[in-house]
Amino acid sequence: MIPYLDAAEIARRLPPAAAVAAVEGALRGGLDPAADVPRSSVPLPAGELLLMPASSPAHAGVKLAAVAPGNPARGLPRVSAVYVLFDGATLRPVAFLDGAALTTLRTPAVSVAAVRRALPARPLRVVVFGAGPQGVGHVETLAAVADLASVDVVVRTPSRASVPWRVLEAGSPPVADALRAADVVVCATTARTPLFDSALLHPEPVVVAVGSHEPDAREVDAAFCARATVVVEDVGTALRECGDVIQAIAEHALTQDDLVPLAEATGCRPPLLFKGSGMAWQDLVVAEAVLAAG
């Protein structure tokens, strides 16, 4: 029987620090994000179905993710997904994985791999926009590789947030204070427009934006793109999917030549923006690490 690895088993096998190491190891080994097959999207009455295939010498894999914007109002996850991992030689399936749990693990692993060398050596003051799985996952992954001095989570409705850190209401005065002190700002929301005025940030912050893969949505303003080193998973993908980048270029705050691919970002210093949209190679790298850890 083909094994199914649920969220608990994925977490047991591969803690966040190990997921970061898997991503970093793949990039050091010569993985080229630009060779990724672009995700395809099928519109559905209730949302969309995303198809994300990738291959390596050892395996092939594909994630099927269904995005249902109306689900949160029903008390259900916005994203549901399953991942199928195939043997590279025989193309027979070797494992099914909880795709949502895999995404929750690999997305912050990629973010932290992108920015960890730019993080200050002191305990970090972190501000996170969004209390969902990605917001929580980014805090847990940062905590796995660095000491955290404080964590503030910014949400529109504090009463709905169930996290073990200080919760702030979006737009309230304490948010501005937290941003002025923040070493790291994580944006993990479905926002269509910038979440904050980047003029509030101190001169050398690290900002991570992972909330969307749509050209008409952004979480970070063009002013920050103009003053930061902007790291992306892949330049072609960013120009196709990353609204933070696309709109900053349209507003002449950034050029295509300013973008730094993830594989070349080891020497980047703050101020730094990592804009991630999620790519299929990331799922495969982390799924392989989960399988190997069993």
mmCIF file of C-alpha atoms in Angstrom:
data_model
loop_
_atom_site.group_PDB
_atom_site.id
_atom_site.type_symbol
_atom_site.label_atom_id
_atom_site.label_comp_id
_atom_site.label_asym_id
_atom_site.label_seq_id
_atom_site.Cartn_x
_atom_site.Cartn_y
_atom_site.Cartn_z
ATOM 1 C CA MET A 1 0.000 0.000 0.000
ATOM 2 C CA ILE A 2 1.262 3.466 -0.855
ATOM 3 C CA PRO A 3 1.859 5.379 2.399
ATOM 4 C CA TYR A 4 -0.018 8.576 3.179
ATOM 5 C CA LEU A 5 1.996 11.046 5.258
ATOM 6 C CA ASP A 6 -0.370 13.334 7.156
ATOM 7 C CA ALA A 7 0.450 16.660 8.781
ATOM 8 C CA ALA A 8 1.572 15.088 12.050
ATOM 9 C CA GLU A 9 3.873 12.627 10.310
ATOM 10 C CA ILE A 10 5.400 15.341 8.126
ATOM 11 C CA ALA A 11 6.082 17.459 11.214
ATOM 12 C CA ARG A 12 7.545 14.463 13.072
ATOM 13 C CA ARG A 13 9.883 13.561 10.256
ATOM 14 C CA LEU A 14 11.121 16.994 9.213
ATOM 15 C CA PRO A 15 11.319 19.888 11.687
ATOM 16 C CA PRO A 16 11.608 23.442 10.332
ATOM 17 C CA ALA A 17 15.395 23.717 10.603
ATOM 18 C CA ALA A 18 15.795 20.509 8.604
ATOM 19 C CA ALA A 19 13.468 21.860 5.919
ATOM 20 C CA VAL A 20 15.608 25.010 5.663
ATOM 21 C CA ALA A 21 18.703 22.821 5.351
ATOM 22 C CA ALA A 22 17.057 20.777 2.590
ATOM 23 C CA VAL A 23 16.287 23.915 0.570
ATOM 24 C CA GLU A 24 19.763 25.334 1.084
ATOM 25 C CA GLY A 25 21.352 22.006 0.168
ATOM 26 C CA ALA A 26 19.360 21.755 -3.056
ATOM 27 C CA LEU A 27 20.395 25.246 -4.112
ATOM 28 C CA ARG A 28 24.051 24.596 -3.245
ATOM 29 C CA GLY A 29 23.820 21.399 -5.274
ATOM 30 C CA GLY A 30 22.969 23.339 -8.406
ATOM 31 C CA LEU A 31 19.170 23.213 -8.522
ATOM 32 C CA ASP A 32 17.994 25.878 -10.965
ATOM 33 C CA PRO A 33 14.646 27.417 -10.004
ATOM 34 C CA ALA A 34 14.374 28.891 -13.500
ATOM 35 C CA ALA A 35 13.976 25.351 -14.894
ATOM 36 C CA ASP A 36 10.713 24.914 -12.961
ATOM 37 C CA VAL A 37 7.506 24.219 -14.871
ATOM 38 C CA PRO A 38 5.139 27.181 -14.336
ATOM 39 C CA ARG A 39 2.099 26.396 -12.238
ATOM 40 C CA SER A 40 -1.149 26.069 -14.139
ATOM 41 C CA SER A 41 -4.510 27.248 -12.867
ATOM 42 C CA VAL A 42 -7.985 25.949 -13.646
ATOM 43 C CA PRO A 43 -10.835 28.325 -12.717
ATOM 44 C CA LEU A 44 -13.640 26.712 -10.747
ATOM 45 C CA PRO A 45 -17.002 28.057 -9.573
ATOM 46 C CA ALA A 46 -15.766 28.055 -5.965
ATOM 47 C CA GLY A 47 -12.194 29.188 -6.664
ATOM 48 C CA GLU A 48 -9.322 27.621 -8.582
ATOM 49 C CA LEU A 49 -7.338 24.404 -8.918
ATOM 50 C CA LEU A 50 -3.545 24.735 -9.092
ATOM 51 C CA LEU A 51 -1.281 22.108 -10.665
ATOM 52 C CA MET A 52 2.417 22.204 -9.690
ATOM 53 C CA PRO A 53 4.667 19.460 -11.147
ATOM 54 C CA ALA A 54 8.430 19.060 -10.696
ATOM 55 C CA SER A 55 11.111 16.420 -11.189
ATOM 56 C CA SER A 56 14.570 15.507 -9.918
ATOM 57 C CA PRO A 57 16.929 12.625 -10.725
ATOM 58 C CA ALA A 58 15.330 10.578 -7.941
ATOM 59 C CA HIS A 59 11.665 11.533 -8.099
ATOM 60 C CA ALA A 60 8.841 13.301 -9.827
ATOM 61 C CA GLY A 61 6.094 14.979 -7.879
ATOM 62 C CA VAL A 62 2.967 17.017 -8.315
ATOM 63 C CA LYS A 63 0.890 19.110 -5.970
ATOM 64 C CA LEU A 64 -2.818 19.594 -6.557
ATOM 65 C CA ALA A 65 -4.028 22.588 -4.572
ATOM 66 C CA ALA A 66 -7.593 23.865 -4.450
ATOM 67 C CA VAL A 67 -8.066 27.486 -3.394
ATOM 68 C CA ALA A 68 -11.560 28.316 -2.117
ATOM 69 C CA PRO A 69 -11.782 31.988 -1.013
ATOM 70 C CA GLY A 70 -15.178 31.400 0.570
ATOM 71 C CA ASN A 71 -14.015 28.647 2.893
ATOM 72 C CA PRO A 72 -12.812 30.766 5.838
ATOM 73 C CA ALA A 73 -16.360 32.069 6.293
ATOM 74 C CA ARG A 74 -17.430 28.421 6.594
ATOM 75 C CA GLY A 75 -14.744 27.694 9.168
ATOM 76 C CA LEU A 76 -12.723 25.732 6.596
ATOM 77 C CA PRO A 77 -9.161 26.198 5.273
ATOM 78 C CA ARG A 78 -8.809 28.474 2.260
ATOM 79 C CA VAL A 79 -6.338 26.033 0.661
ATOM 80 C CA SER A 80 -6.610 22.238 0.488
ATOM 81 C CA ALA A 81 -3.953 20.162 -1.240
ATOM 82 C CA VAL A 82 -2.478 16.735 -1.817
ATOM 83 C CA TYR A 83 1.025 15.861 -3.008
ATOM 84 C CA VAL A 84 1.924 12.741 -4.983
ATOM 85 C CA LEU A 85 5.553 11.604 -5.093
ATOM 86 C CA PHE A 86 6.685 9.190 -7.836
ATOM 87 C CA ASP A 87 9.845 7.141 -8.191
ATOM 88 C CA GLY A 88 12.060 8.772 -10.803
ATOM 89 C CA ALA A 89 13.030 5.549 -12.592
ATOM 90 C CA THR A 90 9.758 3.620 -12.656
ATOM 91 C CA LEU A 91 7.321 6.536 -12.270
ATOM 92 C CA ARG A 92 5.329 4.489 -9.804
ATOM 93 C CA PRO A 93 3.862 6.430 -6.865
ATOM 94 C CA VAL A 94 5.837 5.981 -3.666
ATOM 95 C CA ALA A 95 3.997 8.329 -1.274
ATOM 96 C CA PHE A 96 1.061 10.664 -0.846
ATOM 97 C CA LEU A 97 1.551 13.691 1.407
ATOM 98 C CA ASP A 98 -0.773 16.223 2.977
ATOM 99 C CA GLY A 99 -0.204 19.037 0.501
ATOM 100 C CA ALA A 100 -1.302 21.838 2.807
ATOM 101 C CA ALA A 101 1.101 20.680 5.528
ATOM 102 C CA LEU A 102 3.877 20.375 2.958
ATOM 103 C CA THR A 103 3.216 23.942 1.796
ATOM 104 C CA THR A 104 3.157 25.221 5.372
ATOM 105 C CA LEU A 105 6.575 23.634 5.929
ATOM 106 C CA ARG A 106 8.316 24.504 2.678
ATOM 107 C CA THR A 107 7.227 28.126 2.256
ATOM 108 C CA PRO A 108 8.859 29.463 5.437
ATOM 109 C CA ALA A 109 11.827 27.161 4.829
ATOM 110 C CA VAL A 110 12.430 28.913 1.505
ATOM 111 C CA SER A 111 11.920 32.347 3.074
ATOM 112 C CA VAL A 112 14.393 31.672 5.862
ATOM 113 C CA ALA A 113 16.901 30.143 3.444
ATOM 114 C CA ALA A 114 16.647 33.370 1.425
ATOM 115 C CA VAL A 115 17.191 35.788 4.317
ATOM 116 C CA ARG A 116 19.004 34.012 7.148
ATOM 117 C CA ARG A 117 22.447 35.357 6.194
ATOM 118 C CA ALA A 118 21.063 38.885 6.304
ATOM 119 C CA LEU A 119 19.588 38.542 9.803
ATOM 120 C CA PRO A 120 21.294 40.451 12.616
ATOM 121 C CA ALA A 121 23.141 38.405 15.216
ATOM 122 C CA ARG A 122 21.040 39.763 18.093
ATOM 123 C CA PRO A 123 17.685 38.277 19.166
ATOM 124 C CA LEU A 124 15.158 39.263 16.531
ATOM 125 C CA ARG A 125 12.134 41.506 16.913
ATOM 126 C CA VAL A 126 9.558 40.066 14.526
ATOM 127 C CA VAL A 127 6.305 41.497 13.197
ATOM 128 C CA VAL A 128 3.990 39.153 11.301
ATOM 129 C CA PHE A 129 0.967 40.216 9.291
ATOM 130 C CA GLY A 130 -1.447 37.286 9.313
ATOM 131 C CA ALA A 131 -2.190 34.653 11.956
ATOM 132 C CA GLY A 132 -2.826 31.777 9.557
ATOM 133 C CA PRO A 133 -0.632 28.726 8.945
ATOM 134 C CA GLN A 134 1.977 30.672 6.994
ATOM 135 C CA GLY A 135 2.287 33.409 9.581
ATOM 136 C CA VAL A 136 2.697 30.838 12.349
ATOM 137 C CA GLY A 137 5.010 28.708 10.209
ATOM 138 C CA HIS A 138 7.339 31.621 9.525
ATOM 139 C CA VAL A 139 7.667 32.415 13.231
ATOM 140 C CA GLU A 140 8.379 28.771 14.066
ATOM 141 C CA THR A 141 10.968 28.502 11.309
ATOM 142 C CA LEU A 142 12.694 31.746 12.300
ATOM 143 C CA ALA A 143 12.757 30.491 15.896
ATOM 144 C CA ALA A 144 14.425 27.284 14.712
ATOM 145 C CA VAL A 145 17.444 29.157 13.323
ATOM 146 C CA ALA A 146 17.640 32.300 15.489
ATOM 147 C CA ASP A 147 16.717 33.679 18.896
ATOM 148 C CA LEU A 148 13.565 35.778 18.938
ATOM 149 C CA ALA A 149 13.270 38.747 21.280
ATOM 150 C CA SER A 150 9.624 39.467 20.507
ATOM 151 C CA VAL A 151 6.829 38.500 18.127
ATOM 152 C CA ASP A 152 3.880 40.733 17.274
ATOM 153 C CA VAL A 153 1.103 39.356 15.074
ATOM 154 C CA VAL A 154 -1.016 41.904 13.214
ATOM 155 C CA VAL A 155 -4.572 40.931 12.228
ATOM 156 C CA ARG A 156 -7.808 42.690 11.334
ATOM 157 C CA THR A 157 -9.826 40.876 14.012
ATOM 158 C CA PRO A 158 -7.740 40.109 17.118
ATOM 159 C CA SER A 159 -10.496 38.055 18.732
ATOM 160 C CA ARG A 160 -10.148 35.457 15.987
ATOM 161 C CA ALA A 161 -6.393 35.034 16.332
ATOM 162 C CA SER A 162 -5.261 31.998 18.287
ATOM 163 C CA VAL A 163 -1.487 32.355 18.562
ATOM 164 C CA PRO A 164 0.893 32.382 21.559
ATOM 165 C CA TRP A 165 2.306 35.840 20.780
ATOM 166 C CA ARG A 166 1.122 39.421 21.218
ATOM 167 C CA VAL A 167 -1.740 40.190 18.837
ATOM 168 C CA LEU A 168 -2.228 43.704 17.453
ATOM 169 C CA GLU A 169 -5.147 45.106 15.524
ATOM 170 C CA ALA A 170 -4.254 46.292 12.020
ATOM 171 C CA GLY A 171 -4.055 50.080 11.845
ATOM 172 C CA SER A 172 -3.702 50.596 15.600
ATOM 173 C CA PRO A 173 -0.883 52.783 17.030
ATOM 174 C CA PRO A 174 1.015 49.825 18.551
ATOM 175 C CA VAL A 175 1.507 48.420 15.043
ATOM 176 C CA ALA A 176 3.488 51.494 14.005
ATOM 177 C CA ASP A 177 5.639 51.194 17.121
ATOM 178 C CA ALA A 178 6.266 47.515 16.451
ATOM 179 C CA LEU A 179 7.240 48.216 12.841
ATOM 180 C CA ARG A 180 9.731 50.901 13.877
ATOM 181 C CA ALA A 181 11.507 48.346 16.076
ATOM 182 C CA ALA A 182 11.199 45.304 13.805
ATOM 183 C CA ASP A 183 14.240 43.429 12.527
ATOM 184 C CA VAL A 184 12.016 41.119 10.457
ATOM 185 C CA VAL A 185 8.578 41.759 8.989
ATOM 186 C CA VAL A 186 6.656 38.801 7.543
ATOM 187 C CA CYS A 187 3.678 39.400 5.262
ATOM 188 C CA ALA A 188 1.488 36.308 4.938
ATOM 189 C CA THR A 189 -1.951 37.601 3.999
ATOM 190 C CA THR A 190 -4.409 37.761 1.128
ATOM 191 C CA ALA A 191 -4.074 41.562 0.948
ATOM 192 C CA ARG A 192 -4.386 43.252 -2.430
ATOM 193 C CA THR A 193 -2.684 46.498 -1.380
ATOM 194 C CA PRO A 194 0.353 47.276 0.835
ATOM 195 C CA LEU A 195 -0.095 46.351 4.475
ATOM 196 C CA PHE A 196 1.959 49.205 5.944
ATOM 197 C CA ASP A 197 3.869 52.374 5.112
ATOM 198 C CA SER A 198 7.489 51.285 4.705
ATOM 199 C CA ALA A 199 8.634 54.719 5.930
ATOM 200 C CA LEU A 200 7.881 53.369 9.422
ATOM 201 C CA LEU A 201 10.655 50.774 9.164
ATOM 202 C CA HIS A 202 14.156 51.403 10.468
ATOM 203 C CA PRO A 203 16.961 51.661 7.857
ATOM 204 C CA GLU A 204 17.952 47.973 7.695
ATOM 205 C CA PRO A 205 14.965 45.636 8.056
ATOM 206 C CA VAL A 206 14.401 42.251 6.449
ATOM 207 C CA VAL A 207 10.935 41.893 4.924
ATOM 208 C CA VAL A 208 9.406 38.636 3.672
ATOM 209 C CA ALA A 209 6.280 38.732 1.487
ATOM 210 C CA VAL A 210 4.655 35.389 0.636
ATOM 211 C CA GLY A 211 0.924 36.022 0.688
ATOM 212 C CA SER A 212 0.119 35.941 -3.017
ATOM 213 C CA HIS A 213 1.154 34.779 -6.466
ATOM 214 C CA GLU A 214 -1.005 37.206 -8.404
ATOM 215 C CA PRO A 215 0.234 40.180 -10.442
ATOM 216 C CA ASP A 216 -2.513 42.491 -9.151
ATOM 217 C CA ALA A 217 -1.899 41.800 -5.441
ATOM 218 C CA ARG A 218 0.891 43.116 -3.253
ATOM 219 C CA GLU A 219 1.701 43.380 0.441
ATOM 220 C CA VAL A 220 4.729 45.695 0.297
ATOM 221 C CA ASP A 221 4.842 49.205 -1.146
ATOM 222 C CA ALA A 222 6.989 50.331 -4.062
ATOM 223 C CA ALA A 223 8.998 52.664 -1.815
ATOM 224 C CA PHE A 224 10.481 49.726 0.063
ATOM 225 C CA CYS A 225 11.230 47.905 -3.191
ATOM 226 C CA ALA A 226 13.121 51.003 -4.307
ATOM 227 C CA ARG A 227 15.451 51.056 -1.284
ATOM 228 C CA ALA A 228 15.845 47.345 -0.623
ATOM 229 C CA THR A 229 17.722 44.516 -2.255
ATOM 230 C CA VAL A 230 14.874 42.510 -3.781
ATOM 231 C CA VAL A 231 15.417 38.742 -3.787
ATOM 232 C CA VAL A 232 13.035 36.512 -5.748
ATOM 233 C CA GLU A 233 12.854 32.761 -6.263
ATOM 234 C CA ASP A 234 13.319 33.193 -10.011
ATOM 235 C CA VAL A 235 13.237 36.361 -12.109
ATOM 236 C CA GLY A 236 10.903 34.981 -14.770
ATOM 237 C CA THR A 237 8.446 33.734 -12.166
ATOM 238 C CA ALA A 238 8.541 37.054 -10.325
ATOM 239 C CA LEU A 239 7.797 38.997 -13.498
ATOM 240 C CA ARG A 240 4.849 36.702 -14.185
ATOM 241 C CA GLU A 241 3.341 36.204 -10.714
ATOM 242 C CA CYS A 242 4.667 38.591 -8.068
ATOM 243 C CA GLY A 243 2.515 41.689 -7.800
ATOM 244 C CA ASP A 244 4.878 43.354 -5.309
ATOM 245 C CA VAL A 245 7.577 43.262 -7.985
ATOM 246 C CA ILE A 246 5.396 43.796 -11.062
ATOM 247 C CA GLN A 247 3.689 46.866 -9.657
ATOM 248 C CA ALA A 248 6.931 48.377 -8.321
ATOM 249 C CA ILE A 249 8.440 48.037 -11.796
ATOM 250 C CA ALA A 250 5.349 49.636 -13.333
ATOM 251 C CA GLU A 251 5.760 52.554 -10.902
ATOM 252 C CA HIS A 252 9.459 52.915 -11.865
ATOM 253 C CA ALA A 253 10.633 52.095 -8.346
ATOM 254 C CA LEU A 254 12.427 48.955 -9.499
ATOM 255 C CA THR A 255 13.782 47.408 -12.690
ATOM 256 C CA GLN A 256 14.040 43.816 -13.809
ATOM 257 C CA ASP A 257 17.827 44.096 -13.549
ATOM 258 C CA ASP A 258 17.526 44.925 -9.849
ATOM 259 C CA LEU A 259 16.059 41.519 -9.011
ATOM 260 C CA VAL A 260 18.386 39.006 -7.344
ATOM 261 C CA PRO A 261 17.609 35.302 -7.937
ATOM 262 C CA LEU A 262 17.470 33.187 -4.784
ATOM 263 C CA ALA A 263 20.350 30.998 -5.937
ATOM 264 C CA GLU A 264 22.608 34.089 -6.068
ATOM 265 C CA ALA A 265 21.460 35.804 -2.874
ATOM 266 C CA THR A 266 24.024 34.513 -0.376
ATOM 267 C CA GLY A 267 25.805 37.864 0.041
ATOM 268 C CA CYS A 268 22.791 40.164 0.214
ATOM 269 C CA ARG A 269 22.497 42.513 3.170
ATOM 270 C CA PRO A 270 19.567 44.512 4.547
ATOM 271 C CA PRO A 271 17.464 46.379 3.787
ATOM 272 C CA LEU A 272 16.212 43.275 2.033
ATOM 273 C CA LEU A 273 12.912 42.119 0.600
ATOM 274 C CA PHE A 274 12.314 38.482 -0.215
ATOM 275 C CA LYS A 275 9.257 38.079 -2.404
ATOM 276 C CA GLY A 276 8.153 34.468 -2.746
ATOM 277 C CA SER A 277 5.234 33.160 -4.760
ATOM 278 C CA GLY A 278 5.808 29.442 -4.167
ATOM 279 C CA MET A 279 7.290 27.141 -6.817
ATOM 280 C CA ALA A 280 6.952 23.444 -7.555
ATOM 281 C CA TRP A 281 10.642 22.627 -7.017
ATOM 282 C CA GLN A 282 10.246 23.640 -3.370
ATOM 283 C CA ASP A 283 7.511 21.077 -2.755
ATOM 284 C CA LEU A 284 9.589 18.342 -4.345
ATOM 285 C CA VAL A 285 12.770 19.175 -2.408
ATOM 286 C CA VAL A 286 10.964 19.139 0.929
ATOM 287 C CA ALA A 287 8.834 16.088 0.052
ATOM 288 C CA GLU A 288 12.022 14.171 -0.796
ATOM 289 C CA ALA A 289 13.524 15.243 2.538
ATOM 290 C CA VAL A 290 10.380 14.083 4.369
ATOM 291 C CA LEU A 291 10.544 10.712 2.624
ATOM 292 C CA ALA A 292 14.266 10.301 3.337
ATOM 293 C CA ALA A 293 13.762 11.152 7.007
ATOM 294 C CA GLY A 294 11.374 8.246 7.453
#
